[in-house]
């Protein structure tokens, strides 16, 4: 039992390290001069190429679910707003902000997903209950955290590491922090928050989509293929200078491969495995680990300075996340207890009915009893 839990905890730490690496390597690639739109295209293309062989093996093992034209259009649309569109927004926002702020904003994903689930009547929000108040306060804390991140930077807390491994990228990151105005920083936070909201909508809509097309692997592969085509079209429109299509350096190449293979494919299945073992709430509660890892590694590799506003905003976001998760967990426990009580009451009612039926079966009918009593009285009279 302990060994199994140890594997789950180790996998969760690995997932959060993967996401920390995603924020840092993507930022490093942009500091190296990589075009954001071209980067998104390469990322989706690598993910599609990596997943296609596994999809073919899946089809050879078992027949693929039927794919109608209407369903193809729906998957195409999911790939556009949930992958191509939202990641382009995220990358443009990250170019104007920092890896730490990007990781902090990702903590609102479960909160936004909950809000959308309430809007779609998949979840409830009862403000007169303790769990409802906790979830509502968590939402407000997350909103306050995003506002603080966007509008307040405050004094910079300098990196204590003066010998960064990526010196070129560290100097580029420092220059970017100096040259980016407050308006550009706020724009970056706004674009990343928008991308997270859209991605949360995509996660909520994956459940109904999987009911129509139940193969997770084929579903993901099709969306990656469609997103590759869509990202190519976006890059051709927005990036006319074809000299920018070249990988700027080794960090850009490592970032593209890491995003396409490790983040898009491997981490996806690791998360599914953790959810099957411990549930989605357990996985969501580990999200602040990515923020801690990103803050530490970005300081070590890129020499990123952390502003006081980023720290305050991050604390508010994490507090909001835990409020929502705690309220959701408490509500689930109450519902489970209520369902157990109903089952117990139903079982006792059925038991009482069975006892009454058995008693009725043992007791003779009214006519029979009268005949027996009459026969007894007659016998007694004869004896007298």
Coordinates of C-alpha atoms in Angstrom, one line a residue:
X1 CA 0.0 0.0 0.0
X2 CA 2.8 2.4 1.0
X3 CA 4.8 1.5 -2.2
X4 CA 1.7 2.3 -4.3
X5 CA 1.3 5.7 -2.7
X6 CA 5.0 6.4 -3.1
X7 CA 4.7 5.8 -6.8
X8 CA 1.7 8.1 -7.0
X9 CA 3.5 10.9 -5.1
X10 CA 6.6 10.5 -7.2
X11 CA 4.5 10.7 -10.4
X12 CA 2.8 13.9 -9.2
X13 CA 6.2 15.5 -8.5
X14 CA 7.4 14.5 -11.9
X15 CA 4.2 16.0 -13.5
X16 CA 4.8 19.3 -11.7
X17 CA 8.5 19.3 -12.7
X18 CA 7.4 18.8 -16.4
X19 CA 5.1 21.8 -16.2
X20 CA 7.8 23.9 -14.6
X21 CA 10.1 22.9 -17.4
X22 CA 7.4 23.9 -19.9
X23 CA 7.2 27.4 -18.5
X24 CA 10.9 27.9 -18.3
X25 CA 12.0 26.3 -21.6
X26 CA 9.3 28.2 -23.5
X27 CA 10.4 31.5 -22.0
X28 CA 14.0 30.6 -22.8
X29 CA 13.1 29.9 -26.4
X30 CA 11.5 33.3 -26.8
X31 CA 14.5 35.0 -25.1
X32 CA 16.6 33.2 -27.7
X33 CA 14.6 34.9 -30.5
X34 CA 12.1 32.2 -31.4
X35 CA 8.8 33.3 -33.1
X36 CA 5.8 32.6 -30.9
X37 CA 3.5 31.5 -33.7
X38 CA 6.2 29.3 -35.4
X39 CA 7.0 27.8 -32.0
X40 CA 3.3 26.8 -31.5
X41 CA 3.2 25.2 -35.0
X42 CA 6.4 23.1 -34.3
X43 CA 5.1 22.1 -30.9
X44 CA 1.8 20.7 -32.3
X45 CA 3.5 19.1 -35.3
X46 CA 6.0 17.2 -33.0
X47 CA 3.1 16.1 -30.8
X48 CA 1.1 14.8 -33.8
X49 CA 4.1 13.0 -35.3
X50 CA 4.9 11.4 -31.9
X51 CA 1.3 10.3 -31.3
X52 CA 0.4 9.0 -34.8
X53 CA 2.3 5.6 -34.5
X54 CA 0.6 4.9 -31.2
X55 CA -2.8 5.8 -32.7
X56 CA -2.2 3.3 -35.6
X57 CA -1.3 0.6 -33.1
X58 CA -4.5 1.4 -31.2
X59 CA -6.5 1.0 -34.4
X60 CA -4.8 -2.4 -35.2
X61 CA -5.7 -3.7 -31.7
X62 CA -9.3 -2.6 -31.8
X63 CA -11.5 -1.0 -34.4
X64 CA -11.7 2.8 -34.2
X65 CA -15.0 4.4 -33.2
X66 CA -17.0 5.6 -36.2
X67 CA -16.0 9.2 -37.2
X68 CA -18.8 11.1 -39.0
X69 CA -18.3 14.4 -40.8
X70 CA -20.2 16.3 -38.0
X71 CA -18.0 14.7 -35.3
X72 CA -14.9 15.6 -37.4
X73 CA -15.9 19.2 -37.5
X74 CA -16.5 19.2 -33.7
X75 CA -13.0 17.7 -33.0
X76 CA -11.6 20.3 -35.5
X77 CA -13.2 23.1 -33.5
X78 CA -12.0 21.7 -30.2
X79 CA -8.5 21.5 -31.6
X80 CA -8.7 25.2 -32.7
X81 CA -9.9 26.9 -29.6
X82 CA -8.4 24.4 -27.1
X83 CA -4.9 23.9 -28.6
X84 CA -4.0 26.2 -31.6
X85 CA -5.8 29.3 -30.4
X86 CA -5.2 29.1 -26.7
X87 CA -1.5 28.2 -26.8
X88 CA -0.8 31.0 -29.3
X89 CA -2.4 33.4 -26.8
X90 CA -0.4 31.9 -23.9
X91 CA 2.9 32.1 -25.8
X92 CA 2.4 35.8 -26.7
X93 CA 1.5 36.6 -23.1
X94 CA 4.5 34.7 -21.8
X95 CA 6.7 36.7 -24.1
X96 CA 5.6 39.9 -22.3
X97 CA 5.6 38.4 -18.8
X98 CA 7.7 35.9 -16.8
X99 CA 7.9 32.1 -16.4
X100 CA 6.9 32.5 -12.7
X101 CA 3.8 34.6 -13.4
X102 CA 2.8 32.1 -16.1
X103 CA 3.1 29.2 -13.6
X104 CA 1.1 31.2 -11.0
X105 CA -1.8 31.8 -13.5
X106 CA -2.1 28.1 -14.2
X107 CA -3.3 27.6 -10.6
X108 CA -6.7 29.1 -11.7
X109 CA -7.4 26.3 -14.1
X110 CA -9.5 24.1 -11.7
X111 CA -11.2 27.3 -10.4
X112 CA -12.2 28.5 -13.9
X113 CA -13.2 24.9 -14.8
X114 CA -15.5 24.9 -11.7
X115 CA -17.1 28.3 -12.7
X116 CA -17.7 27.0 -16.2
X117 CA -19.2 23.8 -14.8
X118 CA -21.6 25.8 -12.7
X119 CA -22.6 27.9 -15.8
X120 CA -23.3 24.6 -17.7
X121 CA -25.2 23.3 -14.7
X122 CA -22.7 20.4 -14.2
X123 CA -21.9 21.7 -10.7
X124 CA -23.7 23.6 -8.0
X125 CA -22.9 26.7 -5.9
X126 CA -25.0 27.0 -2.8
X127 CA -24.0 30.3 -1.1
X128 CA -25.9 29.4 2.1
X129 CA -23.7 26.5 2.9
X130 CA -20.2 26.4 4.2
X131 CA -18.8 24.7 1.2
X132 CA -20.6 27.2 -1.1
X133 CA -19.1 30.1 0.8
X134 CA -15.6 28.5 0.6
X135 CA -15.9 28.0 -3.2
X136 CA -17.2 31.6 -3.7
X137 CA -14.4 33.1 -1.6
X138 CA -11.9 31.0 -3.6
X139 CA -13.1 32.4 -6.8
X140 CA -12.8 36.0 -5.5
X141 CA -9.3 35.3 -4.2
X142 CA -8.3 34.0 -7.7
X143 CA -9.7 37.2 -9.3
X144 CA -7.8 39.3 -6.8
X145 CA -4.6 37.3 -7.5
X146 CA -4.8 37.9 -11.3
X147 CA -5.5 41.6 -10.7
X148 CA -2.5 42.0 -8.4
X149 CA -0.3 40.1 -10.9
X150 CA -1.4 42.4 -13.7
X151 CA -1.4 45.8 -12.1
X152 CA 1.2 45.6 -9.3
X153 CA 4.8 44.6 -9.6
X154 CA 6.5 46.3 -6.6
X155 CA 10.1 46.0 -5.7
X156 CA 12.2 43.3 -7.4
X157 CA 13.6 40.5 -5.3
X158 CA 17.0 39.9 -7.0
X159 CA 18.1 36.3 -7.8
X160 CA 20.7 35.1 -5.3
X161 CA 22.3 33.0 -8.0
X162 CA 24.8 35.1 -10.0
X163 CA 26.2 32.2 -12.1
X164 CA 23.2 31.1 -14.3
X165 CA 23.6 28.1 -16.5
X166 CA 22.0 29.9 -19.5
X167 CA 23.9 33.2 -19.3
X168 CA 22.7 34.4 -22.7
X169 CA 19.1 33.7 -21.8
X170 CA 19.6 35.1 -18.4
X171 CA 20.8 38.5 -19.8
X172 CA 17.9 38.4 -22.3
X173 CA 15.4 37.8 -19.5
X174 CA 16.8 40.6 -17.5
X175 CA 16.7 42.9 -20.5
X176 CA 13.1 41.9 -21.2
X177 CA 12.1 42.7 -17.6
X178 CA 13.7 46.1 -18.0
X179 CA 12.3 47.0 -21.4
X180 CA 8.8 45.6 -21.0
X181 CA 6.5 48.5 -19.8
X182 CA 3.8 48.0 -17.2
X183 CA 1.3 48.1 -20.1
X184 CA 3.1 45.2 -21.8
X185 CA 3.3 43.3 -18.6
X186 CA -0.4 43.7 -17.9
X187 CA -1.2 42.7 -21.5
X188 CA 0.9 39.5 -21.0
X189 CA -1.0 38.6 -17.8
X190 CA -4.3 39.3 -19.6
X191 CA -3.5 37.1 -22.6
X192 CA -2.2 34.3 -20.4
X193 CA -5.3 34.5 -18.2
X194 CA -7.5 34.5 -21.3
X195 CA -5.7 31.4 -22.6
X196 CA -6.2 29.6 -19.3
X197 CA -9.9 30.4 -19.3
X198 CA -10.3 29.1 -22.8
X199 CA -8.2 26.0 -22.0
X200 CA -10.4 25.4 -18.9
X201 CA -13.5 25.5 -21.2
X202 CA -11.7 22.9 -23.4
X203 CA -11.1 20.6 -20.4
X204 CA -14.8 20.9 -19.4
X205 CA -15.9 20.1 -22.9
X206 CA -13.7 17.0 -23.2
X207 CA -16.1 14.9 -21.1
X208 CA -19.1 15.3 -23.5
X209 CA -16.7 14.9 -26.5
X210 CA -15.3 11.6 -25.1
X211 CA -18.9 10.3 -24.8
X212 CA -19.3 10.8 -28.6
X213 CA -15.8 9.6 -29.5
X214 CA -14.6 7.4 -26.6
X215 CA -11.0 6.7 -27.6
X216 CA -8.8 9.1 -25.6
X217 CA -5.7 8.4 -27.7
X218 CA -7.4 8.8 -31.1
X219 CA -9.2 11.9 -29.8
X220 CA -6.0 13.5 -28.7
X221 CA -4.1 12.5 -31.8
X222 CA -6.8 14.0 -34.1
X223 CA -6.9 17.2 -32.2
X224 CA -3.1 17.5 -32.4
X225 CA -3.2 16.9 -36.2
X226 CA -5.9 19.5 -36.7
X227 CA -4.1 21.9 -34.4
X228 CA -0.9 21.5 -36.4
X229 CA -2.7 22.5 -39.6
X230 CA -4.4 25.4 -37.8
X231 CA -1.2 26.6 -36.2
X232 CA 0.6 26.4 -39.6
X233 CA -2.1 28.7 -41.1
X234 CA -1.8 31.2 -38.2
X235 CA 2.0 31.2 -38.5
X236 CA 1.9 31.8 -42.3
X237 CA -0.4 34.8 -41.8
X238 CA 1.4 36.4 -38.8
X239 CA 5.0 35.5 -39.5
X240 CA 5.9 36.5 -43.1
X241 CA 9.6 36.6 -42.5
X242 CA 10.7 33.0 -43.2
X243 CA 14.1 33.6 -41.6
X244 CA 12.2 33.5 -38.3
X245 CA 11.0 30.0 -39.1
X246 CA 14.5 28.6 -38.3
X247 CA 15.1 27.3 -34.8
X248 CA 17.0 30.1 -33.1
X249 CA 19.3 27.7 -31.2
X250 CA 19.6 24.5 -29.2
X251 CA 17.3 25.8 -26.4
X252 CA 14.5 26.4 -29.0
X253 CA 15.0 22.9 -30.3
X254 CA 14.9 21.4 -26.8
X255 CA 11.9 23.4 -26.0
X256 CA 9.9 22.3 -29.1
X257 CA 10.8 18.6 -28.5
X258 CA 10.0 18.9 -24.8
X259 CA 6.6 20.6 -25.4
X260 CA 5.6 18.2 -28.2
X261 CA 6.7 14.9 -26.7
X262 CA 6.9 15.3 -22.9
X263 CA 4.2 17.8 -22.2
X264 CA 1.6 17.0 -24.9
X265 CA 1.9 13.2 -24.8
X266 CA 3.7 11.7 -21.8
X267 CA 2.4 14.1 -19.1
X268 CA -1.2 13.6 -20.4
X269 CA -1.1 9.9 -19.7
X270 CA 0.7 10.4 -16.4
X271 CA -2.1 12.7 -15.3
X272 CA -4.8 10.1 -16.3
X273 CA -3.0 7.5 -14.3
X274 CA -2.8 9.7 -11.2
X275 CA -6.5 10.6 -11.6
X276 CA -7.4 6.9 -11.8
X277 CA -5.4 6.2 -8.6
X278 CA -6.3 9.2 -6.4
X279 CA -8.9 11.3 -8.2
X280 CA -8.8 14.7 -9.9
X281 CA -8.9 16.8 -6.7
X282 CA -5.6 15.2 -5.5
X283 CA -3.9 16.1 -8.8
X284 CA -5.3 19.7 -8.7
X285 CA -4.0 20.2 -5.1
X286 CA -0.5 19.5 -6.3
X287 CA -0.5 22.4 -8.8
X288 CA 1.3 24.9 -6.5
X289 CA 4.3 22.6 -6.7
X290 CA 4.8 23.8 -10.3
X291 CA 4.9 27.4 -9.1
X292 CA 7.6 26.6 -6.5
X293 CA 9.7 24.6 -9.0
X294 CA 9.3 27.3 -11.6
X295 CA 10.3 30.1 -9.3
X296 CA 13.4 28.2 -8.1
X297 CA 14.5 26.8 -11.5
X298 CA 13.8 30.1 -13.4
X299 CA 16.0 31.9 -10.9
X300 CA 18.8 29.3 -11.3
X301 CA 18.7 29.0 -15.1
X302 CA 17.4 32.3 -16.3
X303 CA 18.3 34.6 -13.5
X304 CA 14.7 35.8 -13.3
X305 CA 14.0 38.3 -10.6
X306 CA 10.7 37.8 -8.7
X307 CA 8.6 40.9 -8.0
X308 CA 6.7 41.4 -4.7
X309 CA 3.5 41.7 -6.8
X310 CA 4.2 38.2 -8.3
X311 CA 4.6 36.7 -4.8
X312 CA 1.4 38.3 -3.4
X313 CA -0.6 37.4 -6.5
X314 CA 0.7 33.8 -6.4
X315 CA -0.3 33.5 -2.7
X316 CA -3.8 34.8 -3.5
X317 CA -4.1 32.4 -6.4
X318 CA -3.0 29.4 -4.4
X319 CA -5.3 30.3 -1.5
X320 CA -8.2 30.6 -3.9
X321 CA -7.4 27.3 -5.5
X322 CA -7.4 25.5 -2.1
X323 CA -10.6 27.2 -1.0
X324 CA -12.4 25.9 -4.1
X325 CA -10.9 22.4 -3.8
X326 CA -11.7 22.3 0.0
X327 CA -15.3 23.4 -0.7
X328 CA -15.7 20.9 -3.5
X329 CA -14.3 18.1 -1.3
X330 CA -16.6 18.9 1.6
X331 CA -19.6 19.0 -0.7
X332 CA -18.7 15.6 -2.1
X333 CA -18.4 14.1 1.3
X334 CA -21.8 15.5 2.4
X335 CA -23.4 14.2 -0.7
X336 CA -21.8 10.8 -0.2
X337 CA -23.0 10.7 3.4
X338 CA -26.5 11.7 2.4
X339 CA -26.6 9.0 -0.3
X340 CA -25.4 6.4 2.3
X341 CA -28.2 7.5 4.7
X342 CA -30.8 7.1 2.0
X343 CA -29.5 3.7 1.2
X344 CA -29.6 2.7 4.9
X345 CA -33.2 4.1 5.3
X346 CA -34.3 2.3 2.2
X347 CA -32.8 -0.9 3.4
X348 CA -34.5 -0.7 6.8
X349 CA -37.8 0.1 5.1
X350 CA -37.5 -2.9 2.9
X351 CA -36.6 -5.0 6.0
X352 CA -39.8 -3.8 7.8
X353 CA -41.9 -4.6 4.7
X354 CA -40.3 -8.1 4.5
X355 CA -41.1 -8.7 8.2
X356 CA -44.7 -7.7 7.8
X357 CA -45.0 -9.9 4.7
X358 CA -43.5 -12.9 6.6
X359 CA -45.9 -12.3 9.6
X360 CA -48.8 -12.1 7.3
X361 CA -47.7 -15.3 5.6
X362 CA -47.5 -17.1 9.0
X363 CA -50.8 -15.8 10.4
X364 CA -53.9 -17.6 9.1
X365 CA -56.5 -15.6 7.3
X366 CA -59.4 -14.1 9.1
X367 CA -62.0 -16.7 8.0
X368 CA -59.7 -19.5 8.8
X369 CA -59.1 -18.1 12.3
X370 CA -62.9 -17.7 12.9
X371 CA -63.4 -21.3 11.7
X372 CA -60.7 -22.6 14.1
X373 CA -62.2 -20.5 17.0
X374 CA -65.7 -21.8 16.2
X375 CA -64.4 -25.4 16.0
X376 CA -62.8 -25.0 19.4
X377 CA -65.9 -23.6 21.0
X378 CA -68.0 -26.4 19.6
X379 CA -65.5 -29.0 20.9
X380 CA -65.6 -27.3 24.3
X381 CA -69.5 -27.4 24.4
X382 CA -69.5 -31.1 23.5
X383 CA -67.2 -31.9 26.3
X384 CA -69.5 -30.0 28.8

